[in-house]
Amino acid sequence: MTQPYDVVVVGGGPAGSTAATVVAMRGHRVLLLEKETFPRYQIGESLLPSTVHGLCRILGVADEVARAGFTLKRGGTFRWGRNPEPWQFAFAMSPRLPEPTSTAFQVERAKFDEILLRNAARVGVEVREGCQVRGILEADGRINGVEYEAADGSRHTARARYVVDASGSTSRIHGRVGGSRVYSDFFRNLAVFGYFAGGARLPEPNAGNIFCAAFDAGWLWYIPLRDNLTSVGAVIAPEHRAAVRGDPRAVWRSMIEACPEVASKLVGVPAATEAPYDQVRVRKDYSYWKQSFHVPGMLLVGDAACFVDPVLSSGVHLATYGALLAARSINACLAGAVPEERSLAEFEARYRREYGVFYEFLISFYDMQRDARSYFWQAKQVTAVDATETAAFAELVGGLLPGEEGVGVRFADAAADLDRAVGLLATADDRRNPLYTSRTVDETFRQGRNLQEEALYGAPLDDTDPPVPGGLPLAKDGLGWRS
């Protein structure tokens, strides 16, 4: 069977659902193919306000997400850097994020992702679950469809003007977009994680915060999903890989015991036994980016395109923001508003920039944790970022980040600036978070703030310049670009 579509989206996670929904909102015919049947398990439970109050409002699911009973998150709490006591990163302590748009949620991804997928179907996307894409169709140097196998084993082809690969880090088709994946040596870590049936909470009003604590071997996340469920994961050096392969649960437990700030919250609390939270899982070498995000007829979004260390909870934001950019560019092409080459270049430039500012922030954030006794943390200083990685990063962003200095100097300056801002927390009042005086922090959250203002007011209130030089302006409906 061959069926004509405007767009075929491969993958039904947040990136795929976002891209499909935004294109369908313009009245285009969209097919979404998802290999699993929802709801299904996924890691990555901590969201940022830009997703909750920006992206979800644009998609039309903000109220449904708010009613879903997810744990309210006011910011992040960290035992990190020079301060021996935990400190807060409160979203509300910024004049650009007033209440009530200064909160996010800790979500069970099976539930959150299904909300987005079912909404895609409501706005007109043809959603087919249990369908595995087996190949890409191409003619005259352009991708023009996919081959897929349905749940009943039947084979199909679906032709479209554009294919969006949102099938995640295990994508089988991302290689059809030029270039290879560039893996970050600096963030070449191992994550071993699982769940507990409860656990102590931080004092109010921060009981729903993600808690991240550095210790000798790396750092731990502690995410309160609900009263009887807590996600706990250890990010450690790849040298632990053999031990993790042998007994991941034992390594997970030993890392928790090595971090008193987290271990004390789990005294007497059993590991979760309800499926799918009864397993201990492992992720490795998960920080990377593709050298190219698009070719004629095909775009990469979400983890098929890039991912970076999870300490800032940026995964869903980067995935959905990139998908929104892809959909806007596709809509501009389908409407004939902007030539294809120019429109897809806009998608790629903005997406690369957003990944770049988070990457730079995270290197700066790691550099704050200085521990002369720790092999892990000595390897995570700005001075340890090798020339190959800085060159690859410079190629990634292509001069899109502000400043004229070299990449290595940028990293060092950003780390010093962030460390200075965190040092001011001890004497700060509750009216403004001094972290926002850091250029790195301000740049990192800039587009997220703008996305929220686009959702609420139709456009950013005062930051009206495109984030990339010569960038295209947003269409009036927020669903495309205009020339």
CSV table of C-alpha atoms in Angstrom, one decimal, residues 22 31 39 72 83 94 106 138 155 195 215 240 381 410 427 462:
chain,number,residue,atom,x,y,z
A,22,VAL,CA,1.9,21.4,15.0
A,31,LEU,CA,0.9,10.1,9.6
A,39,PRO,CA,1.2,3.8,27.5
A,72,LEU,CA,4.5,20.2,41.3
A,83,ASN,CA,28.5,25.5,49.3
A,94,SER,CA,13.1,35.7,38.0
A,106,GLN,CA,7.7,15.8,37.8
A,138,GLU,CA,14.2,8.1,-1.7
A,155,ARG,CA,4.2,-4.4,5.0
A,195,TYR,CA,12.9,3.5,41.7
A,215,PHE,CA,29.6,12.9,45.6
A,240,HIS,CA,32.2,1.4,36.3
A,381,GLN,CA,36.8,20.6,34.9
A,410,ARG,CA,34.2,30.9,26.6
A,427,THR,CA,23.3,36.4,51.0
A,462,ASP,CA,10.5,42.4,24.7
